Amino acid sequence: MELRGVLLLAVLHCCSVALCGCEPRLVNVGAVLSQKRYEQVFKEAVSQANALYGKDKFKMNAISVTHKPNAIQMALSVCEDLISNQVYAILVSHPPQSNDHLTPTPVSYTAGFYRIPVVGLTTRMSIYSDKSIHLSFLRTVPPYSHQAQVWFDLMREFRWNHIILIVSDDHEGRAAQKKLETLLEERETKTKNRNYENLDQQNFDFRRTPKAEKVLLFSQDTNLTALLLEAKDLEARVIILSASEDEAAAVYKAARQLNMTGSGYVWLVGEREMSGKALSEAPDGLLALQLINGKNESAHITDAVAVVAQSLQELFEKENITEPPRGCVGNTNIWRTGPLFKRVLMSSKYPDGLTGRIEFNDDGDRRFATYSILNHQKAGRVVQVGVFNGTQVVMNPQRKIIWPGGETEKPVGYQMSTRLKIVTIHQEPFVYVKPTKSDGMCKEEHTVNGVLIKKVICTGPNGTIPGQPIVPQCCYGFCIDLLIKLAMSMNFTYEVHLVADGKFGTQERVNNSNKKEWNGMMGELLGGLADMIVAPLTINNERAQYIEFSKPFKYQGLTILVKKEIPRSTLDSFMQPFQSTLWLLVGLSVHVVAVMLYLLDRFSPFGRFKVNSEEEEEDALTLSSAMWFSWGVLLNSGIGEGAPRSFSARILGMVWAGFAMIIVASYTANLAAFLVLDRPEERITGINDPRLRNPSDKFIYATVKQSSVDIYFRRQVELSTMYRHMEKHNYESAAEAIQAVRDNKLHAFIWDSAVLEFEASQKCDLVTTGELFFRSGFGIGMRKDSPWKQNVSLAILSSHENGFMEDLDKTWVRYQECDSRSNAPATLTFENMAGVFMLVAGGIVAGIFLIFIEIAYKRHKDARRKQMQLAFAAVNVWRKNLQDRKSGRAEPESQTSFRSITSTSDLKRRMAPGDATPYPTDITGQLNLSDPSVSTVV
């Protein structure tokens, strides 16, 4: 009974399980295989996966088809044979023909429309990484573009930094280029961050970061000979090629004709460039890559089925799993669970696959793929010399690499070119730029010492011509002389050009993105447009992260340029030594002393009035004479007549003379201080001046945009307020800013001390002020991997030791015109003494005006005197006639008419000598017209 009960319970349990729907779910998995023989491999892989995964939850069923002749048949087969059976995923291999790379596309398009995941097996084309086209595609092999990772690690392994990348101008070539450039940028960013974190590690090897010197794109119409000649002119000798079989074969053939496959060259290629036709043309010594198990379709089928099974197990642990679509006819609904299943597949990890460790990146491409590193040797022999294990390159020391030309030693990867491209910038006195003559030659000129100036032809934009065309110009100056010296000592030739954008170089964002690129001379150097920067380029940390600087050829710092404040003299400038109150007191003192002298001399017993009573009144010390004496003593103009006679008045005169001496001496001393000495407004004291630290619109200061000075202020937190003010007013070039200072549009300009001190010495209305700050130097810029950097630094040090740099300083930088003038004694100008001349002119005008008044007054007075004399004469004649009439002795001539008397002389002759009795007069001696006798006659 007990046994029967147990069996009954077991049967009931099984029935309940069946009723609850716990039977394993049937999951169809489709496959599109290259050949019929792989269908059995697929079924066996599904059986193995069912044994390991799912158990009671699901059971996979294999449904497979083979590739069809064209895309339409392939798409119909996917719909009718696979999607109609509600497949959860589709595996697709690459077709057997290597050039038929579009066949997986209809599978990807059709399944992707319904969001059914597609797992590629042997498809290597990079186009399938584009998720905007292939929505649900992922694969167990990496694309060809991922070979760039192995190339990059090989460059680091062999320390090759000069690289030329030659790629076909198609999707595959551009993908390889983008991948390699991304790796280079990431490495560069990591290196920069490491430098910031380890600033004390001066021995950090930046050279382990390679960079592409040139990227050359080509198509079917490209002249490969011309393309390779361009590559041959570069310093790099490491060539990376990404192309199809046919294109690679053509490149090898052209390179062989140009002797670019011999000693010193290195060729790095991928898998396509080492197969088929390309293999027969491949040069000896070439290094190629081959994906391990890349064409092992059976292994990839097994690994792909395992990954799908593992992902299905994880998928069924989630809720709301829907069924895949059934067929394509009349069905436009996507599989809702499809995107979720794809994410589960891409996040899965299968470490024990037959093809190795399987993981996927964000594009669904295989990660940690392993490659064989092959060496093409003589007689078509291909030898594996190393592997890439998914993370790093491991070379086999037992197998020696035979390099191009049969060499066994690793090539250095570059050839030092003796023809250098030099970039510079217009910055006086380091680089002057002048137009050429009509014949294209430079005009001969000499320095102040009579030495012929060395000039070179430099091409660059001409700012004086609309459109700024690139034309040959003449460059000379400090840096040009230095370049000529370096070229002679280091045995290289050069061609000089001016930077296109006129900037020194700073980082700026590209299209408002987080990506930054260098502009100016820095950008041209890093972009391969120049081999060396010979210009007043300031050495700073930001630039030193990307380029190599030589030893400084000129030490300097930052200083501030302002306009020299020339004191403006007004017409009353000669009165500035004394205040107006003092002038009023001096003028008042003159008149008070004059009055006191007059009074003292007038009332003193020994004054001029009492010494000789017979002296006429005009000889006495009158008030006007006292006034003349007082002014004469003060102005030191001589006293003449009219000096005081009394002792009391003379004592006052001596005191007044002492007073005048002190006043005149004080006035003279202060006049020299006011008119001769330069007393401008208070200048900027330096970088800590309150007018700089507390910016306002009343005091504008600036620097040059995107320059080292601009970078300095941007990096300094304590100078952030100044930077925000300067950012709004910065200028495009130093020349524009200096002119703005001269035009009073800019109050202060912050720039390199060497340049500003030179400008101040040439333009006497400018002056530098404050102490130097941010001391640095000018250096010659080169790329990090430049073979010239050590020799350039040694040559500069040698030039310092032998005095060549000192001579350049004397010739170009220390030639100062204004200093000699400032050391000479200051002299007065017409502006200083214009008021005095105006005073003299005013005195002349006043004198002329007064002389006319005097003349008019004199004439009026003479006319009045004549009238009085006529009146006196008439009275005398009348009296004489009256007397004669009384005495009865009238004479005939007494009848002379009154009107016949016409002159004073006649009157005097007619007056008798004894007629002493005067006619009635007043106290002034004038005729008293009020007398009755006189008025009667008149």
mmCIF file of N, CA, C and O in Angstrom, residues 662-744:
data_model
loop_
_atom_site.group_PDB
_atom_site.id
_atom_site.type_symbol
_atom_site.label_atom_id
_atom_site.label_comp_id
_atom_site.label_asym_id
_atom_site.label_seq_id
_atom_site.Cartn_x
_atom_site.Cartn_y
_atom_site.Cartn_z
ATOM 1 N N ILE A 662 64.427 136.074 -2.524
ATOM 2 C CA ILE A 662 63.891 134.769 -2.114
ATOM 3 C C ILE A 662 62.754 134.327 -3.031
ATOM 4 O O ILE A 662 62.691 133.174 -3.471
ATOM 5 N N ILE A 663 61.881 135.231 -3.370
ATOM 6 C CA ILE A 663 60.745 134.897 -4.237
ATOM 7 C C ILE A 663 61.228 134.473 -5.618
ATOM 8 O O ILE A 663 60.783 133.462 -6.189
ATOM 9 N N VAL A 664 62.173 135.235 -6.180
ATOM 10 C CA VAL A 664 62.662 134.921 -7.515
ATOM 11 C C VAL A 664 63.413 133.591 -7.531
ATOM 12 O O VAL A 664 63.248 132.776 -8.449
ATOM 13 N N ALA A 665 64.247 133.329 -6.492
ATOM 14 C CA ALA A 665 64.981 132.066 -6.433
ATOM 15 C C ALA A 665 64.023 130.877 -6.300
ATOM 16 O O ALA A 665 64.188 129.841 -6.962
ATOM 17 N N SER A 666 63.031 131.018 -5.457
ATOM 18 C CA SER A 666 62.050 129.936 -5.289
ATOM 19 C C SER A 666 61.271 129.704 -6.576
ATOM 20 O O SER A 666 61.006 128.559 -6.984
ATOM 21 N N TYR A 667 60.905 130.766 -7.238
ATOM 22 C CA TYR A 667 60.158 130.634 -8.495
ATOM 23 C C TYR A 667 60.990 129.921 -9.556
ATOM 24 O O TYR A 667 60.511 129.040 -10.258
ATOM 25 N N THR A 668 62.281 130.297 -9.637
ATOM 26 C CA THR A 668 63.153 129.689 -10.644
ATOM 27 C C THR A 668 63.328 128.187 -10.411
ATOM 28 O O THR A 668 63.267 127.381 -11.347
ATOM 29 N N ALA A 669 63.521 127.804 -9.136
ATOM 30 C CA ALA A 669 63.710 126.381 -8.829
ATOM 31 C C ALA A 669 62.450 125.580 -9.148
ATOM 32 O O ALA A 669 62.507 124.505 -9.765
ATOM 33 N N ASN A 670 61.301 126.095 -8.750
ATOM 34 C CA ASN A 670 60.057 125.366 -9.005
ATOM 35 C C ASN A 670 59.695 125.360 -10.482
ATOM 36 O O ASN A 670 59.074 124.417 -10.975
ATOM 37 N N LEU A 671 60.079 126.390 -11.194
ATOM 38 C CA LEU A 671 59.788 126.431 -12.628
ATOM 39 C C LEU A 671 60.543 125.312 -13.355
ATOM 40 O O LEU A 671 59.994 124.667 -14.253
ATOM 41 N N ALA A 672 61.785 125.094 -12.950
ATOM 42 C CA ALA A 672 62.547 123.999 -13.560
ATOM 43 C C ALA A 672 61.896 122.653 -13.264
ATOM 44 O O ALA A 672 61.839 121.767 -14.121
ATOM 45 N N ALA A 673 61.391 122.491 -12.038
ATOM 46 C CA ALA A 673 60.755 121.225 -11.673
ATOM 47 C C ALA A 673 59.476 120.995 -12.456
ATOM 48 O O ALA A 673 59.166 119.869 -12.854
ATOM 49 N N PHE A 674 58.739 122.042 -12.710
ATOM 50 C CA PHE A 674 57.457 121.903 -13.388
ATOM 51 C C PHE A 674 57.606 121.762 -14.902
ATOM 52 O O PHE A 674 56.874 121.021 -15.529
ATOM 53 N N LEU A 675 58.546 122.509 -15.490
ATOM 54 C CA LEU A 675 58.628 122.565 -16.947
ATOM 55 C C LEU A 675 59.672 121.636 -17.533
ATOM 56 O O LEU A 675 59.554 121.219 -18.675
ATOM 57 N N VAL A 676 60.709 121.298 -16.802
ATOM 58 C CA VAL A 676 61.791 120.508 -17.344
ATOM 59 C C VAL A 676 61.638 119.030 -16.984
ATOM 60 O O VAL A 676 61.772 118.156 -17.822
ATOM 61 N N LEU A 677 61.348 118.757 -15.721
ATOM 62 C CA LEU A 677 61.260 117.368 -15.300
ATOM 63 C C LEU A 677 59.984 116.735 -15.825
ATOM 64 O O LEU A 677 58.927 117.359 -15.864
ATOM 65 N N ASP A 678 60.089 115.419 -16.253
ATOM 66 C CA ASP A 678 58.939 114.673 -16.766
ATOM 67 C C ASP A 678 58.161 114.143 -15.576
ATOM 68 O O ASP A 678 58.626 113.264 -14.857
ATOM 69 N N ARG A 679 56.957 114.623 -15.407
ATOM 70 C CA ARG A 679 56.139 114.180 -14.295
ATOM 71 C C ARG A 679 54.819 113.649 -14.831
ATOM 72 O O ARG A 679 53.787 114.310 -14.764
ATOM 73 N N PRO A 680 54.836 112.422 -15.441
ATOM 74 C CA PRO A 680 53.600 111.856 -15.972
ATOM 75 C C PRO A 680 52.710 111.349 -14.846
ATOM 76 O O PRO A 680 53.107 111.350 -13.677
ATOM 77 N N GLU A 681 51.550 110.899 -15.250
ATOM 78 C CA GLU A 681 50.665 110.301 -14.281
ATOM 79 C C GLU A 681 51.290 109.014 -13.747
ATOM 80 O O GLU A 681 52.152 108.409 -14.374
ATOM 81 N N GLU A 682 50.839 108.568 -12.613
ATOM 82 C CA GLU A 682 51.404 107.389 -11.990
ATOM 83 C C GLU A 682 51.208 106.174 -12.885
ATOM 84 O O GLU A 682 50.097 105.860 -13.304
ATOM 85 N N ARG A 683 52.294 105.458 -13.224
ATOM 86 C CA ARG A 683 52.217 104.332 -14.131
ATOM 87 C C ARG A 683 51.804 103.069 -13.385
ATOM 88 O O ARG A 683 51.769 103.019 -12.167
ATOM 89 N N ILE A 684 51.554 102.016 -14.194
ATOM 90 C CA ILE A 684 51.263 100.705 -13.628
ATOM 91 C C ILE A 684 52.504 100.200 -12.886
ATOM 92 O O ILE A 684 53.619 100.242 -13.416
ATOM 93 N N THR A 685 52.304 99.714 -11.680
ATOM 94 C CA THR A 685 53.440 99.266 -10.876
ATOM 95 C C THR A 685 53.824 97.827 -11.159
ATOM 96 O O THR A 685 54.907 97.393 -10.790
ATOM 97 N N GLY A 686 52.952 97.088 -11.815
ATOM 98 C CA GLY A 686 53.251 95.699 -12.108
ATOM 99 C C GLY A 686 51.981 94.882 -12.159
ATOM 100 O O GLY A 686 50.859 95.407 -12.204
ATOM 101 N N ILE A 687 52.145 93.559 -12.165
ATOM 102 C CA ILE A 687 51.002 92.666 -12.304
ATOM 103 C C ILE A 687 50.052 92.772 -11.119
ATOM 104 O O ILE A 687 48.859 92.438 -11.233
ATOM 105 N N ASN A 688 50.534 93.240 -9.978
ATOM 106 C CA ASN A 688 49.683 93.364 -8.792
ATOM 107 C C ASN A 688 49.090 94.754 -8.623
ATOM 108 O O ASN A 688 48.542 95.068 -7.570
ATOM 109 N N ASP A 689 49.192 95.588 -9.643
ATOM 110 C CA ASP A 689 48.612 96.917 -9.573
ATOM 111 C C ASP A 689 47.093 96.826 -9.396
ATOM 112 O O ASP A 689 46.439 95.993 -10.038
ATOM 113 N N PRO A 690 46.514 97.646 -8.530
ATOM 114 C CA PRO A 690 45.058 97.583 -8.297
ATOM 115 C C PRO A 690 44.238 97.776 -9.569
ATOM 116 O O PRO A 690 43.145 97.215 -9.698
ATOM 117 N N ARG A 691 44.744 98.574 -10.510
ATOM 118 C CA ARG A 691 43.985 98.795 -11.746
ATOM 119 C C ARG A 691 43.916 97.537 -12.599
ATOM 120 O O ARG A 691 43.001 97.389 -13.427
ATOM 121 N N LEU A 692 44.878 96.618 -12.415
ATOM 122 C CA LEU A 692 44.834 95.344 -13.128
ATOM 123 C C LEU A 692 44.059 94.300 -12.346
ATOM 124 O O LEU A 692 43.286 93.532 -12.919
ATOM 125 N N ARG A 693 44.268 94.269 -11.054
ATOM 126 C CA ARG A 693 43.599 93.272 -10.218
ATOM 127 C C ARG A 693 42.104 93.545 -10.087
ATOM 128 O O ARG A 693 41.312 92.622 -9.888
ATOM 129 N N ASN A 694 41.704 94.800 -10.166
ATOM 130 C CA ASN A 694 40.293 95.179 -10.072
ATOM 131 C C ASN A 694 39.889 95.851 -11.386
ATOM 132 O O ASN A 694 39.800 97.075 -11.466
ATOM 133 N N PRO A 695 39.681 95.060 -12.427
ATOM 134 C CA PRO A 695 39.460 95.647 -13.756
ATOM 135 C C PRO A 695 38.162 96.430 -13.847
ATOM 136 O O PRO A 695 37.180 96.140 -13.160
ATOM 137 N N SER A 696 38.186 97.436 -14.704
ATOM 138 C CA SER A 696 37.005 98.243 -14.999
ATOM 139 C C SER A 696 37.107 98.716 -16.442
ATOM 140 O O SER A 696 38.158 98.646 -17.069
ATOM 141 N N ASP A 697 35.991 99.203 -16.952
ATOM 142 C CA ASP A 697 35.967 99.679 -18.328
ATOM 143 C C ASP A 697 36.738 100.984 -18.507
ATOM 144 O O ASP A 697 36.988 101.397 -19.638
ATOM 145 N N LYS A 698 37.114 101.625 -17.411
ATOM 146 C CA LYS A 698 37.878 102.863 -17.514
ATOM 147 C C LYS A 698 39.353 102.598 -17.800
ATOM 148 O O LYS A 698 40.070 103.506 -18.234
ATOM 149 N N PHE A 699 39.792 101.388 -17.504
ATOM 150 C CA PHE A 699 41.198 101.034 -17.749
ATOM 151 C C PHE A 699 41.207 99.682 -18.456
ATOM 152 O O PHE A 699 40.970 98.642 -17.849
ATOM 153 N N ILE A 700 41.480 99.687 -19.764
ATOM 154 C CA ILE A 700 41.409 98.481 -20.594
ATOM 155 C C ILE A 700 42.822 97.950 -20.817
ATOM 156 O O ILE A 700 43.711 98.689 -21.219
ATOM 157 N N TYR A 701 43.007 96.661 -20.573
ATOM 158 C CA TYR A 701 44.280 96.005 -20.859
ATOM 159 C C TYR A 701 43.995 94.654 -21.519
ATOM 160 O O TYR A 701 42.908 94.082 -21.361
ATOM 161 N N ALA A 702 44.947 94.162 -22.282
ATOM 162 C CA ALA A 702 44.700 92.959 -23.075
ATOM 163 C C ALA A 702 46.020 92.313 -23.453
ATOM 164 O O ALA A 702 47.103 92.808 -23.124
ATOM 165 N N THR A 703 45.910 91.177 -24.167
ATOM 166 C CA THR A 703 47.062 90.489 -24.741
ATOM 167 C C THR A 703 46.633 89.953 -26.113
ATOM 168 O O THR A 703 45.644 90.409 -26.671
ATOM 169 N N VAL A 704 47.359 88.987 -26.645
ATOM 170 C CA VAL A 704 47.048 88.428 -27.962
ATOM 171 C C VAL A 704 46.215 87.161 -27.781
ATOM 172 O O VAL A 704 46.507 86.329 -26.921
ATOM 173 N N LYS A 705 45.204 87.025 -28.607
ATOM 174 C CA LYS A 705 44.332 85.852 -28.529
ATOM 175 C C LYS A 705 45.113 84.564 -28.782
ATOM 176 O O LYS A 705 45.992 84.511 -29.633
ATOM 177 N N GLN A 706 44.759 83.541 -27.997
ATOM 178 C CA GLN A 706 45.287 82.194 -28.208
ATOM 179 C C GLN A 706 46.812 82.180 -28.267
ATOM 180 O O GLN A 706 47.415 81.514 -29.099
ATOM 181 N N SER A 707 47.427 82.914 -27.384
ATOM 182 C CA SER A 707 48.886 82.951 -27.286
ATOM 183 C C SER A 707 49.309 82.318 -25.968
ATOM 184 O O SER A 707 48.475 81.931 -25.139
ATOM 185 N N SER A 708 50.606 82.212 -25.763
ATOM 186 C CA SER A 708 51.101 81.655 -24.509
ATOM 187 C C SER A 708 50.716 82.527 -23.325
ATOM 188 O O SER A 708 50.470 82.014 -22.221
ATOM 189 N N VAL A 709 50.651 83.832 -23.530
ATOM 190 C CA VAL A 709 50.228 84.731 -22.450
ATOM 191 C C VAL A 709 48.765 84.484 -22.116
ATOM 192 O O VAL A 709 48.364 84.455 -20.945
ATOM 193 N N ASP A 710 47.955 84.307 -23.146
ATOM 194 C CA ASP A 710 46.548 84.006 -22.941
ATOM 195 C C ASP A 710 46.382 82.700 -22.173
ATOM 196 O O ASP A 710 45.558 82.599 -21.247
ATOM 197 N N ILE A 711 47.176 81.699 -22.530
ATOM 198 C CA ILE A 711 47.131 80.413 -21.827
ATOM 199 C C ILE A 711 47.547 80.588 -20.375
ATOM 200 O O ILE A 711 46.942 80.014 -19.458
ATOM 201 N N TYR A 712 48.566 81.393 -20.142
ATOM 202 C CA TYR A 712 49.060 81.612 -18.780
ATOM 203 C C TYR A 712 47.975 82.197 -17.883
ATOM 204 O O TYR A 712 47.743 81.711 -16.766
ATOM 205 N N PHE A 713 47.297 83.227 -18.342
ATOM 206 C CA PHE A 713 46.253 83.841 -17.528
ATOM 207 C C PHE A 713 45.050 82.912 -17.368
ATOM 208 O O PHE A 713 44.373 82.952 -16.333
ATOM 209 N N ARG A 714 44.772 82.084 -18.383
ATOM 210 C CA ARG A 714 43.649 81.162 -18.276
ATOM 211 C C ARG A 714 43.926 80.068 -17.257
ATOM 212 O O ARG A 714 43.018 79.596 -16.565
ATOM 213 N N ARG A 715 45.189 79.658 -17.135
ATOM 214 C CA ARG A 715 45.539 78.568 -16.220
ATOM 215 C C ARG A 715 45.649 79.020 -14.766
ATOM 216 O O ARG A 715 45.473 78.221 -13.854
ATOM 217 N N GLN A 716 45.954 80.290 -14.543
ATOM 218 C CA GLN A 716 46.176 80.787 -13.185
ATOM 219 C C GLN A 716 44.838 81.152 -12.537
ATOM 220 O O GLN A 716 44.147 82.056 -12.997
ATOM 221 N N VAL A 717 44.495 80.436 -11.478
ATOM 222 C CA VAL A 717 43.207 80.670 -10.820
ATOM 223 C C VAL A 717 43.164 82.064 -10.215
ATOM 224 O O VAL A 717 42.143 82.762 -10.284
ATOM 225 N N GLU A 718 44.281 82.513 -9.632
ATOM 226 C CA GLU A 718 44.279 83.821 -8.978
ATOM 227 C C GLU A 718 44.180 84.973 -9.974
ATOM 228 O O GLU A 718 43.917 86.117 -9.585
ATOM 229 N N LEU A 719 44.399 84.680 -11.260
ATOM 230 C CA LEU A 719 44.304 85.714 -12.292
ATOM 231 C C LEU A 719 43.035 85.573 -13.128
ATOM 232 O O LEU A 719 42.944 86.151 -14.210
ATOM 233 N N SER A 720 42.055 84.818 -12.623
ATOM 234 C CA SER A 720 40.845 84.557 -13.409
ATOM 235 C C SER A 720 40.053 85.831 -13.678
ATOM 236 O O SER A 720 39.475 85.994 -14.758
ATOM 237 N N THR A 721 40.039 86.752 -12.702
ATOM 238 C CA THR A 721 39.315 88.009 -12.923
ATOM 239 C C THR A 721 39.968 88.821 -14.030
ATOM 240 O O THR A 721 39.274 89.384 -14.896
ATOM 241 N N MET A 722 41.278 88.868 -14.032
ATOM 242 C CA MET A 722 41.984 89.579 -15.085
ATOM 243 C C MET A 722 41.749 88.909 -16.436
ATOM 244 O O MET A 722 41.574 89.580 -17.454
ATOM 245 N N TYR A 723 41.743 87.561 -16.450
ATOM 246 C CA TYR A 723 41.546 86.849 -17.720
ATOM 247 C C TYR A 723 40.176 87.147 -18.311
ATOM 248 O O TYR A 723 40.055 87.342 -19.528
ATOM 249 N N ARG A 724 39.148 87.177 -17.493
ATOM 250 C CA ARG A 724 37.802 87.465 -18.011
ATOM 251 C C ARG A 724 37.731 88.861 -18.604
ATOM 252 O O ARG A 724 37.036 89.096 -19.597
ATOM 253 N N HIS A 725 38.441 89.813 -17.993
ATOM 254 C CA HIS A 725 38.463 91.167 -18.551
ATOM 255 C C HIS A 725 39.241 91.201 -19.867
ATOM 256 O O HIS A 725 38.798 91.808 -20.856
ATOM 257 N N MET A 726 40.392 90.516 -19.890
ATOM 258 C CA MET A 726 41.231 90.540 -21.085
ATOM 259 C C MET A 726 40.583 89.793 -22.246
ATOM 260 O O MET A 726 40.767 90.147 -23.403
ATOM 261 N N GLU A 727 39.825 88.742 -21.938
ATOM 262 C CA GLU A 727 39.234 87.915 -22.983
ATOM 263 C C GLU A 727 38.340 88.727 -23.906
ATOM 264 O O GLU A 727 38.239 88.440 -25.103
ATOM 265 N N LYS A 728 37.710 89.762 -23.372
ATOM 266 C CA LYS A 728 36.808 90.586 -24.171
ATOM 267 C C LYS A 728 37.557 91.591 -25.037
ATOM 268 O O LYS A 728 36.970 92.141 -25.970
ATOM 269 N N HIS A 729 38.816 91.860 -24.734
ATOM 270 C CA HIS A 729 39.543 92.925 -25.431
ATOM 271 C C HIS A 729 40.797 92.440 -26.147
ATOM 272 O O HIS A 729 41.525 93.260 -26.708
ATOM 273 N N ASN A 730 41.082 91.125 -26.130
ATOM 274 C CA ASN A 730 42.315 90.631 -26.730
ATOM 275 C C ASN A 730 42.370 90.912 -28.228
ATOM 276 O O ASN A 730 41.331 90.985 -28.900
ATOM 277 N N TYR A 731 43.601 91.036 -28.738
ATOM 278 C CA TYR A 731 43.822 91.378 -30.148
ATOM 279 C C TYR A 731 44.349 90.155 -30.900
ATOM 280 O O TYR A 731 44.831 89.191 -30.304
ATOM 281 N N GLU A 732 44.253 90.231 -32.229
ATOM 282 C CA GLU A 732 44.692 89.136 -33.080
ATOM 283 C C GLU A 732 46.212 89.033 -33.151
ATOM 284 O O GLU A 732 46.756 87.956 -33.324
ATOM 285 N N SER A 733 46.906 90.155 -33.026
ATOM 286 C CA SER A 733 48.364 90.138 -33.133
ATOM 287 C C SER A 733 48.949 91.194 -32.202
ATOM 288 O O SER A 733 48.246 92.128 -31.771
ATOM 289 N N ALA A 734 50.246 91.036 -31.926
ATOM 290 C CA ALA A 734 50.921 91.984 -31.052
ATOM 291 C C ALA A 734 51.033 93.354 -31.707
ATOM 292 O O ALA A 734 50.938 94.384 -31.031
ATOM 293 N N ALA A 735 51.225 93.391 -33.024
ATOM 294 C CA ALA A 735 51.350 94.674 -33.726
ATOM 295 C C ALA A 735 50.067 95.498 -33.599
ATOM 296 O O ALA A 735 50.119 96.713 -33.383
ATOM 297 N N GLU A 736 48.911 94.832 -33.701
ATOM 298 C CA GLU A 736 47.643 95.554 -33.566
ATOM 299 C C GLU A 736 47.492 96.103 -32.150
ATOM 300 O O GLU A 736 47.017 97.238 -31.964
ATOM 301 N N ALA A 737 47.855 95.317 -31.164
ATOM 302 C CA ALA A 737 47.716 95.768 -29.782
ATOM 303 C C ALA A 737 48.657 96.934 -29.479
ATOM 304 O O ALA A 737 48.276 97.892 -28.789
ATOM 305 N N ILE A 738 49.883 96.880 -29.982
ATOM 306 C CA ILE A 738 50.834 97.971 -29.745
ATOM 307 C C ILE A 738 50.332 99.257 -30.387
ATOM 308 O O ILE A 738 50.419 100.344 -29.794
ATOM 309 N N GLN A 739 49.783 99.151 -31.590
ATOM 310 C CA GLN A 739 49.233 100.341 -32.243
ATOM 311 C C GLN A 739 48.033 100.879 -31.475
ATOM 312 O O GLN A 739 47.833 102.096 -31.397
ATOM 313 N N ALA A 740 47.241 99.979 -30.900
ATOM 314 C CA ALA A 740 46.095 100.423 -30.095
ATOM 315 C C ALA A 740 46.550 101.195 -28.861
ATOM 316 O O ALA A 740 45.897 102.159 -28.448
ATOM 317 N N VAL A 741 47.666 100.792 -28.263
ATOM 318 C CA VAL A 741 48.211 101.540 -27.119
ATOM 319 C C VAL A 741 48.631 102.939 -27.563
ATOM 320 O O VAL A 741 48.371 103.933 -26.873
ATOM 321 N N ARG A 742 49.269 103.023 -28.713
ATOM 322 C CA ARG A 742 49.710 104.330 -29.217
ATOM 323 C C ARG A 742 48.518 105.227 -29.565
ATOM 324 O O ARG A 742 48.604 106.453 -29.443
ATOM 325 N N ASP A 743 47.413 104.603 -29.989
ATOM 326 C CA ASP A 743 46.221 105.367 -30.365
ATOM 327 C C ASP A 743 45.291 105.623 -29.186
ATOM 328 O O ASP A 743 44.157 106.094 -29.378
ATOM 329 N N ASN A 744 45.728 105.263 -27.977
ATOM 330 C CA ASN A 744 44.935 105.456 -26.762
ATOM 331 C C ASN A 744 43.642 104.644 -26.760
ATOM 332 O O ASN A 744 42.701 104.955 -26.024
#
